Coordinates of C-alpha atoms and ligand atoms in Angstrom, one line a residue:
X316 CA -68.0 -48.1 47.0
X317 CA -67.9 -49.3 43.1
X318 CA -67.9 -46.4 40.5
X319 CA -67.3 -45.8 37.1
X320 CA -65.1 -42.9 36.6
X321 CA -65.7 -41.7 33.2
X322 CA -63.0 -39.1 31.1
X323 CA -64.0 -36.8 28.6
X324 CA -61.5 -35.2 26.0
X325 CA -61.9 -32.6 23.3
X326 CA -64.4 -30.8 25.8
X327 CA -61.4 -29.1 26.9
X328 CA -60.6 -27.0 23.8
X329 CA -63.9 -25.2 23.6
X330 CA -64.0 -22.0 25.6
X331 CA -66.9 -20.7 26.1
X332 CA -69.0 -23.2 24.0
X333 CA -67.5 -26.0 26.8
X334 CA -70.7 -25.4 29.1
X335 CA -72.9 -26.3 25.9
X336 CA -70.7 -29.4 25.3
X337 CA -70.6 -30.2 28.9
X338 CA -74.6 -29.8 29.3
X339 CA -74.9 -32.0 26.3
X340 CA -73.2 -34.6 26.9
X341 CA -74.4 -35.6 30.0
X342 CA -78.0 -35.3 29.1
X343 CA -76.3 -37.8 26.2
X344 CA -74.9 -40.0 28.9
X345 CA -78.6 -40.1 30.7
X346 CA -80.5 -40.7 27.7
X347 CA -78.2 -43.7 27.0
X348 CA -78.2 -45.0 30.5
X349 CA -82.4 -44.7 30.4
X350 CA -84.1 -47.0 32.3
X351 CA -81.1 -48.0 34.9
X352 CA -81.2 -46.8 38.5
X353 CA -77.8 -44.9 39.4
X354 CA -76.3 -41.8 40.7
X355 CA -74.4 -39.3 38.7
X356 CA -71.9 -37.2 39.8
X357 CA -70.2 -34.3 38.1
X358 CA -66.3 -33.4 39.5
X359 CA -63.7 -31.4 38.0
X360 CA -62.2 -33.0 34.6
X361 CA -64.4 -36.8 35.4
X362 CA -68.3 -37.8 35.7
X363 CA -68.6 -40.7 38.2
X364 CA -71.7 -42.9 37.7
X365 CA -72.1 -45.4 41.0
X366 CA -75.0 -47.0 43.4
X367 CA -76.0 -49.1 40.5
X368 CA -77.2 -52.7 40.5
X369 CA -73.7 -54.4 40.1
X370 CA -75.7 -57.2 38.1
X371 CA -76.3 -54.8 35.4
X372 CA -72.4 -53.5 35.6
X373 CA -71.7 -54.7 31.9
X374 CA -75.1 -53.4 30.6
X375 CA -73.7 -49.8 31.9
X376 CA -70.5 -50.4 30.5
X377 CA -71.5 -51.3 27.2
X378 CA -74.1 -48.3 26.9
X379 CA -71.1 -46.2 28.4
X380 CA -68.9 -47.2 25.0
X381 CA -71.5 -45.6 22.5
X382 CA -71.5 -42.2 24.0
X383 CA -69.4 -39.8 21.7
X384 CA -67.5 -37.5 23.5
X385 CA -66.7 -40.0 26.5
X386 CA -62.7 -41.1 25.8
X387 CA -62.6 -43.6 28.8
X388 CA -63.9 -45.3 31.3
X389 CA -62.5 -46.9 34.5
X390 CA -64.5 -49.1 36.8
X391 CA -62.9 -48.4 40.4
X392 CA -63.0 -48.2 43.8
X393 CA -64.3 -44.9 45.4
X394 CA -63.0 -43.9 48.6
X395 CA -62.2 -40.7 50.9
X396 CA -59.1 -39.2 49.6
X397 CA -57.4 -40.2 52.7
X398 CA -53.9 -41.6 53.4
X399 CA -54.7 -44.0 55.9
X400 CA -58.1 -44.8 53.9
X401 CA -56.1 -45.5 50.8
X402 CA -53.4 -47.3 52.1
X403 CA -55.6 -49.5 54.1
X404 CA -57.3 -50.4 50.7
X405 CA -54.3 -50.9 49.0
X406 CA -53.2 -53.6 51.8
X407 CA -55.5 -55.8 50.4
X408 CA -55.0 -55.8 47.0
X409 CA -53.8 -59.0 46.0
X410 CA -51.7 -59.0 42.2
X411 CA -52.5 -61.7 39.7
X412 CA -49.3 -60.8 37.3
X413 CA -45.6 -60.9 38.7
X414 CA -44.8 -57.2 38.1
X415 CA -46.6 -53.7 38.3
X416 CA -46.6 -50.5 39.0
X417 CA -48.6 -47.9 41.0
X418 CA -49.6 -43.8 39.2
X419 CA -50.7 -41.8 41.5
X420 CA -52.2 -38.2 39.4
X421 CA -53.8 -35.6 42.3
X422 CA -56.3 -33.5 40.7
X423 CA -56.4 -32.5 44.0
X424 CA -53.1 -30.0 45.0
X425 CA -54.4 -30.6 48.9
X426 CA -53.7 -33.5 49.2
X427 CA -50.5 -33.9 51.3
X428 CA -48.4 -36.2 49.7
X429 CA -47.2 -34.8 46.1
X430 CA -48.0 -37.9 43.4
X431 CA -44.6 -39.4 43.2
X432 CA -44.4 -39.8 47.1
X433 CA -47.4 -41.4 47.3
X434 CA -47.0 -44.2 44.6
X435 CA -43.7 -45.0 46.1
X436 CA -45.2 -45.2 49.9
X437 CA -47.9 -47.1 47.8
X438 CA -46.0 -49.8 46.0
X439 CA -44.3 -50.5 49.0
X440 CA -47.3 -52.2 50.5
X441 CA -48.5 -53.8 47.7
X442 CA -44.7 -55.6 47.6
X443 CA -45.1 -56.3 51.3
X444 CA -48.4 -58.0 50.6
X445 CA -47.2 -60.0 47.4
X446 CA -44.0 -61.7 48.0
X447 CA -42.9 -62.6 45.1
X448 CA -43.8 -59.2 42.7
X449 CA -41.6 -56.9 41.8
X450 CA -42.0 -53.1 40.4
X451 CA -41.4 -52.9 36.6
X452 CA -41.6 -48.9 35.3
X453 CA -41.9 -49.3 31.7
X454 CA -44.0 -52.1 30.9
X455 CA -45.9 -53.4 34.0
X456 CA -48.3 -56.1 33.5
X457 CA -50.9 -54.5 36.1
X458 CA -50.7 -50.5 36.9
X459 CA -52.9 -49.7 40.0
X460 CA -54.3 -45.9 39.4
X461 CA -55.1 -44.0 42.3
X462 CA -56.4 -40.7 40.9
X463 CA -57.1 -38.2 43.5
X464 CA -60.2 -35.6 42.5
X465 CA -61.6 -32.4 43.8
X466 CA -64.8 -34.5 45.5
X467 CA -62.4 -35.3 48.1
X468 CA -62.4 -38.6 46.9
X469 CA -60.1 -41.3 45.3
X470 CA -60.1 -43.6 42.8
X471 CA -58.7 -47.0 42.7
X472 CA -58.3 -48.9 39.3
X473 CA -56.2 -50.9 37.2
X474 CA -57.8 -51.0 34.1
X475 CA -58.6 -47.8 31.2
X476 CA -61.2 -49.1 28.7
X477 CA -61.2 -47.1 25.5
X478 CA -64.5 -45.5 24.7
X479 CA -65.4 -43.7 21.1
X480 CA -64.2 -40.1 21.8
X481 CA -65.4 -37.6 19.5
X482 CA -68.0 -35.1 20.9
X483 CA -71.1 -35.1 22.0
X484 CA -73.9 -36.3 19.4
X485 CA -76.0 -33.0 18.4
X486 CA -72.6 -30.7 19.4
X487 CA -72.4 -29.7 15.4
X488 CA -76.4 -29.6 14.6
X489 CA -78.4 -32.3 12.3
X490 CA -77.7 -33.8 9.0
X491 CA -79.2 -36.1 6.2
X492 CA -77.1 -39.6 5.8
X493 CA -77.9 -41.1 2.2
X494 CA -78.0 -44.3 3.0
X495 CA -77.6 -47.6 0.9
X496 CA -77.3 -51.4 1.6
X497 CA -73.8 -51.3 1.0
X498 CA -71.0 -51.2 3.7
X499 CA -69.6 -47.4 3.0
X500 CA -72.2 -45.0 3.8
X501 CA -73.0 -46.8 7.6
X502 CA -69.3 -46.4 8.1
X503 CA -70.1 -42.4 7.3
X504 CA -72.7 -42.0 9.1
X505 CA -71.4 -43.8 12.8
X506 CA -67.8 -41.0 11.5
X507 CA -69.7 -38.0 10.9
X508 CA -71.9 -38.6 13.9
X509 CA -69.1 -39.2 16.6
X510 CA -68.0 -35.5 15.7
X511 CA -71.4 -34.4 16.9
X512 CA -73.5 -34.5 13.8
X513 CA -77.3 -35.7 14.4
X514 CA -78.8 -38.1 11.4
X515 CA -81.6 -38.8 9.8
X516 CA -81.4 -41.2 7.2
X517 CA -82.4 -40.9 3.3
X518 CA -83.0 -44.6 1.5
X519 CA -83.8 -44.5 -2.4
X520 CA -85.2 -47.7 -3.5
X521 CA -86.3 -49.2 -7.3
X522 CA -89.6 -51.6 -6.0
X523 CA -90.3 -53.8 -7.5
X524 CA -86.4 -53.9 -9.2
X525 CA -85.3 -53.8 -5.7
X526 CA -86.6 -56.2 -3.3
X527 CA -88.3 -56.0 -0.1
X528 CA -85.3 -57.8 1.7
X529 CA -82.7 -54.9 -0.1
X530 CA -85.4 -52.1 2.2
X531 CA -85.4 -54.3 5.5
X532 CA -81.8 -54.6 5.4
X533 CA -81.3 -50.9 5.5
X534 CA -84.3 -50.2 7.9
X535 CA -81.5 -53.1 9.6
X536 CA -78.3 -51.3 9.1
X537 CA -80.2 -47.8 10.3
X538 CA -81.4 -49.7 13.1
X539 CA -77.7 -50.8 13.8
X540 CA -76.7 -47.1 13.8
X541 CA -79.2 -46.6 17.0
X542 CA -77.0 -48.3 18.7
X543 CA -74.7 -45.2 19.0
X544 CA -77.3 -42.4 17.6
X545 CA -80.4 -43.3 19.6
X546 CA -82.6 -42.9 17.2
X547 CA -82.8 -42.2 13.2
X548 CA -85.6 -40.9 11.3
X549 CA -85.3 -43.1 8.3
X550 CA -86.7 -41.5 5.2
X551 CA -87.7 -44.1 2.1
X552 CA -88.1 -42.7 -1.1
X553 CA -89.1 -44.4 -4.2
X554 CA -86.4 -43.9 -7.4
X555 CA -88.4 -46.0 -9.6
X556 CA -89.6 -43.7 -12.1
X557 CA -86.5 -41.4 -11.9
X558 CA -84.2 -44.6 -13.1
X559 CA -87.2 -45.5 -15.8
X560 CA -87.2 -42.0 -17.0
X561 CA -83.3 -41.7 -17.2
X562 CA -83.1 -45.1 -18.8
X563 CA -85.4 -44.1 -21.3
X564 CA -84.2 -41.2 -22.1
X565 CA -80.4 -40.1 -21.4
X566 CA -77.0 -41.8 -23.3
X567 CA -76.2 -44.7 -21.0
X568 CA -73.2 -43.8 -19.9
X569 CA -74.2 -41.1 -17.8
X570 CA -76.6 -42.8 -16.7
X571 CA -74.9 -43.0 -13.1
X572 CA -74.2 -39.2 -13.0
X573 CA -77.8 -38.2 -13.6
X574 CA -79.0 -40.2 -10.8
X575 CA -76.7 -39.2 -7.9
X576 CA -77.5 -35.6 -9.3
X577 CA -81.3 -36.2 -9.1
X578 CA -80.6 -37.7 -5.7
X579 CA -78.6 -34.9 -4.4
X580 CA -81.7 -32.5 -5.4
X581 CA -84.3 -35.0 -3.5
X582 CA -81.9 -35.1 -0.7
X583 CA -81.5 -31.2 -0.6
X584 CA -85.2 -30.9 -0.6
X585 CA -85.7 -33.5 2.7
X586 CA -82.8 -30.9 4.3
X587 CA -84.8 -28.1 3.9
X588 CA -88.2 -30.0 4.9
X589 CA -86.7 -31.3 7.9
X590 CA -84.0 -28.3 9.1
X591 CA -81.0 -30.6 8.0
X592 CA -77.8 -28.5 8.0
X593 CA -75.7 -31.7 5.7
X594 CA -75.5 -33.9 3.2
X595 CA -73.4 -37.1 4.6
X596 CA -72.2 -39.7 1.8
X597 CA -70.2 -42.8 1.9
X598 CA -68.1 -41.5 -0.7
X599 CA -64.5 -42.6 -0.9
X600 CA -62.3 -41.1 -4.1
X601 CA -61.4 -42.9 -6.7
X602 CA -63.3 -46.4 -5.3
X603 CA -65.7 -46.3 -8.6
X604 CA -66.8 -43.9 -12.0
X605 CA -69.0 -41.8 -10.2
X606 CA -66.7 -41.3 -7.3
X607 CA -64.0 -39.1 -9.2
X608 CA -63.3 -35.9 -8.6
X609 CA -65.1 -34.8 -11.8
X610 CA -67.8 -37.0 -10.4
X611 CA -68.2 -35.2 -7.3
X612 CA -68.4 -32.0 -8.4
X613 CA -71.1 -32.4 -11.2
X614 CA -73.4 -34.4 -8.0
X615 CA -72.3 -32.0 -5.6
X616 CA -72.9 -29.1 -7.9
X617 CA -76.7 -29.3 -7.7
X618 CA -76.7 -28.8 -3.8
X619 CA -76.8 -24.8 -3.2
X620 CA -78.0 -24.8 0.7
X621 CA -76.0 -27.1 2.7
X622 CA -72.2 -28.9 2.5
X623 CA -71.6 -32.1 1.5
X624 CA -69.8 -34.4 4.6
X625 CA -68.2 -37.3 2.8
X626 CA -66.1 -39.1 5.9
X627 CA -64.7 -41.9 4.1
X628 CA -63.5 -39.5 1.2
X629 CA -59.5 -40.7 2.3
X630 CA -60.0 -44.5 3.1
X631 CA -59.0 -47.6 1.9
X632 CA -62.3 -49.9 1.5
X633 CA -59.9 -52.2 4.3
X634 CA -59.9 -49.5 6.4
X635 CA -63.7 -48.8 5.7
X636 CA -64.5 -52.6 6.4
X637 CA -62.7 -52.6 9.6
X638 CA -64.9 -50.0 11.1
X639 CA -67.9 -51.7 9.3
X640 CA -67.1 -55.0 11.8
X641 CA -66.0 -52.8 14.9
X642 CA -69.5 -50.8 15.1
X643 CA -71.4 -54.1 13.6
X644 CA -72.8 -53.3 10.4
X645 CA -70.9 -55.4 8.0
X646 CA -72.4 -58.5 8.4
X647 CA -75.5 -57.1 7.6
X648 CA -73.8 -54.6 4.6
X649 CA -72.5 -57.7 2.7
X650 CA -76.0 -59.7 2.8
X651 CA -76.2 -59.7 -0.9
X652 CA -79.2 -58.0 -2.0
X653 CA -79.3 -55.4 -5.0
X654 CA -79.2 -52.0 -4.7
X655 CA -81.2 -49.4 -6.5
X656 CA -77.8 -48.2 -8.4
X657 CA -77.2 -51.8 -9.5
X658 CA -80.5 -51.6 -11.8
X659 CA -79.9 -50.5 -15.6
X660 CA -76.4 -50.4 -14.6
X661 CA -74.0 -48.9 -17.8
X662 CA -71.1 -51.1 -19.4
X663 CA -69.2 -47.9 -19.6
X664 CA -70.2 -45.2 -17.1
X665 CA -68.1 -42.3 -17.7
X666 CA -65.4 -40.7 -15.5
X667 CA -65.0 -37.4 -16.1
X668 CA -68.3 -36.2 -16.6
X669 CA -68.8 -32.4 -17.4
X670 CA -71.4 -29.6 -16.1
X671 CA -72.1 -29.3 -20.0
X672 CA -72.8 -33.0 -21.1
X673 CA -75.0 -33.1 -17.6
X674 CA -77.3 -30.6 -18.8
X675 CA -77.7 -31.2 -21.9
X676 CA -78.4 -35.0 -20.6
X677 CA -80.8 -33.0 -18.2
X678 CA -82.7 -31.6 -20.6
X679 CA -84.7 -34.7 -22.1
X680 CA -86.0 -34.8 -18.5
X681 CA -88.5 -32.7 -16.3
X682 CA -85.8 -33.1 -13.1
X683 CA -88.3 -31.1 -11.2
X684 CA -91.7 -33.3 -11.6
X685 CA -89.6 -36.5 -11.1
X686 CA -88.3 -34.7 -7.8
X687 CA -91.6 -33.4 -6.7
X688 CA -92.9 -37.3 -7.5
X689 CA -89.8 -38.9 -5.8
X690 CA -90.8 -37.0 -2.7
X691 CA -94.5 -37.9 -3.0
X692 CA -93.3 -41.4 -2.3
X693 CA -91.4 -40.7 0.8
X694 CA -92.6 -42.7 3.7
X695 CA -90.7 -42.2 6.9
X696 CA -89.9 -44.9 9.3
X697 CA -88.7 -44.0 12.7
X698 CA -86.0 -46.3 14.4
X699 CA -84.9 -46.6 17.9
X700 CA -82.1 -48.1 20.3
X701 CA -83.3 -51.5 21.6
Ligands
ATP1349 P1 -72.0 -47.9 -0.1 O1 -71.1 -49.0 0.3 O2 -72.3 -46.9 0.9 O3 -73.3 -48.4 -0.8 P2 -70.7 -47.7 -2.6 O4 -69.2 -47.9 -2.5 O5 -71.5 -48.9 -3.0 O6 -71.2 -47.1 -1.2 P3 -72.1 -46.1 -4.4 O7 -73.1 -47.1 -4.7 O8 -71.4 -45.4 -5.6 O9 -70.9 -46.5 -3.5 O10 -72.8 -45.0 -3.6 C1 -72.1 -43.8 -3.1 C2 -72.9 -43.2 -2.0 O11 -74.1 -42.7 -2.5 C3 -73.2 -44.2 -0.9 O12 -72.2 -44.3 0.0 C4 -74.5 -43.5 -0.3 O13 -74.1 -42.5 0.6 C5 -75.2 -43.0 -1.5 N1 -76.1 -44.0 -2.1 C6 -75.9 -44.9 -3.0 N2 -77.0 -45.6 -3.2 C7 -78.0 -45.1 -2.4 C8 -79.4 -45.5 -2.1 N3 -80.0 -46.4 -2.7 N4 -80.0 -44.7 -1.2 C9 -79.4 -43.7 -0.5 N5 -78.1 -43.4 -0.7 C10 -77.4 -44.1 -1.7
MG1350 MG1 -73.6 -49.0 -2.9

């Protein structure tokens, strides 16, 4: 029978907590596979999912690759862990490439041939059976995998495809992704979820500055973000009057500073509304002014509750681009509408902002009615896989 053997990793390392991982995960896996008829099986150290329609193989596959916390998949040939069974199947296999190699690993200790035995015995019928291959150890052009499990049954495959690893979405609780237009803070949110974290989404936008098309293309990129987090609770809050009022009546060049510290109290707030443990930016150091380190720590100084997760913190914007195209987002991050930080923007925005000039820029403002008002505009738009 056709099955998909699929490998887990980091589950391994967490003790007690692995039942809680374990339980997770596969209710992760199901809720992914939704809507497709299969079986599920659970065996020591593997799932196996078969009995599907082989027609909708790929689909599987594909929804198989978004699950964090599944390393790899295999797509193989079940069979009784059996010697004669085995062999008789590997009689038939018929090599496309001039060389291989057989691996035999037995989960299974009962099994009466010990692993090395077996892919000798093994390799010998496949070279019967095609002529003109030979054996190459080191680097074959086809390996044939037999892995041998607990179920009592074997595995036959010749091909690991790499899956996203991590752990299981919702392992480390829920958290509030800022989200712009751009191409950084997707990349954040797809990191920051794959080791467990839940998102909603926060957008701030400057209508009628901003555009219509600069909201639908992050309603897009959240929507994008589905694809591996299910579903995102996408929160849009108006910024207009927070950028008039600073504008008006702070020194331009902490103009910048101001607003990522009123958006780190807005974003605090929709935390504490919504039982959001973290703050997720696309922050990377050094990449503009308000991404200093002084930068950081007069924003981040206004949160109190919760940390502040800022995955790309260490990566090279080629880096950051790379996984941008990998998880499909950057086509739609470079589309090239403005973004609520692009209006008003300052010739000269400082670098090194201090706690001291903040406040005192601060003061000309009532920060908390132009939260409270910022919030009153929030309209929440709920997003789903396809
Ligand atoms: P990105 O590519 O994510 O837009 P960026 O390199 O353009 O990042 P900034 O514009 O300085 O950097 O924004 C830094 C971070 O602040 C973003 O990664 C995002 O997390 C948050 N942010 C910026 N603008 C918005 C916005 N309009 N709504 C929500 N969050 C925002
Ligand atoms: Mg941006």
């Amino acid at each position: 029978m056709r099955a998909i053997l699929l490998r887990f990793g980091e589950l391994y390392l967490k003790g007690n907590n692995r039942n809680i991982f374990e339980s997770l995960l596969i209710s992760n896996i199901k809720e992914k596979l939704k809507g497709e008829s299969y079986r599920f099986e659970k065996t020591f150290g593997r799932y196996v999912v078969s009995k599907y329609d082989l027609d909708k193989e790929n689909i599987i596959i594909e929804k198989l690759k978004t699950v964090f916390g599944l390393y790899s998949i295999s797509v193989a040939q079940e069979l009784d862990a059996d010697v004669e069974t085995i062999k008789d199947y590997i009689k038939n296999i018929k090599l496309k490439t001039e060389n291989f190699k057989v691996v035999v690993k037995r989960a299974d200790k009962s099994f009466p041939i010990t692993s090395m035995d077996f892919a000798k015995i093994l390799g010998g019928i496949i070279l019967d059976n095609n002529k003109s291959a030979t054996v190459e150890l080191y680097s074959p052009k086809t390996t044939i995998y037999v892995d041998i499990r607990l179920n009592k049954k074997a595995y036959v495959f010749d091909d690991i495809i790499k899956c996203q690893g991590g752990l299981p979405l919702g392992s480390a609780g829920r958290g509030l992704l800022l989200l712009s237009g751009g191409i950084d803070s997707p990349v954040a949110g797809y990191l920051i979820a794959k080791r467990g974290l839940k998102l909603e989404a926060l957008h701030f936008h400057s209508y009628p500055y901003t555009s219509d098309e600069a909201k639908d293309k992050v309603i897009a990129l959240a929507k994008k973000l589905c694809d591996y987090v299910d579903e995102i609770k996408l929160h849009v809050v108006s910024f207009t009057k927070v950028q008039e009022a600073i504008h008006v009546h702070c020194r331009s060049e902490y103009m910048i500073t101001i607003m990522r510290r009123i958006m780190m109290r807005i974003a605090e707030k929709i935390c504490e509304r919504n039982e959001l443990g973290a703050i997720v930016t696309g922050e990377s150091l050094g990449q503009v002014a308000s991404q200093t380190m002084q930068s950081m720590t007069v924003t981040g100084g206004v949160v109190k509750e919760c940390p502040i997760f800022r995955p790309c913190i260490a990566m090279d914007k080629e880096e950051i681009m790379e996984i941008a195209n990998n998880i499909g987002t950057y086509q739609t991050s470079i589309l090239p509408y403005e973004d609520c930080c692009t209006v008003f923007l300052p010739k000269n925005p400082v670098i090194k902002p201090t706690i001291e000039k903040c406040e005192k820029e601060e003061s000309f403002l009532d920060i908390e009615r132009l939260v409270d008002e910022a919030l009153q505009s929030e309209e929440v738009i709920v997003l789903n896989r396809d």
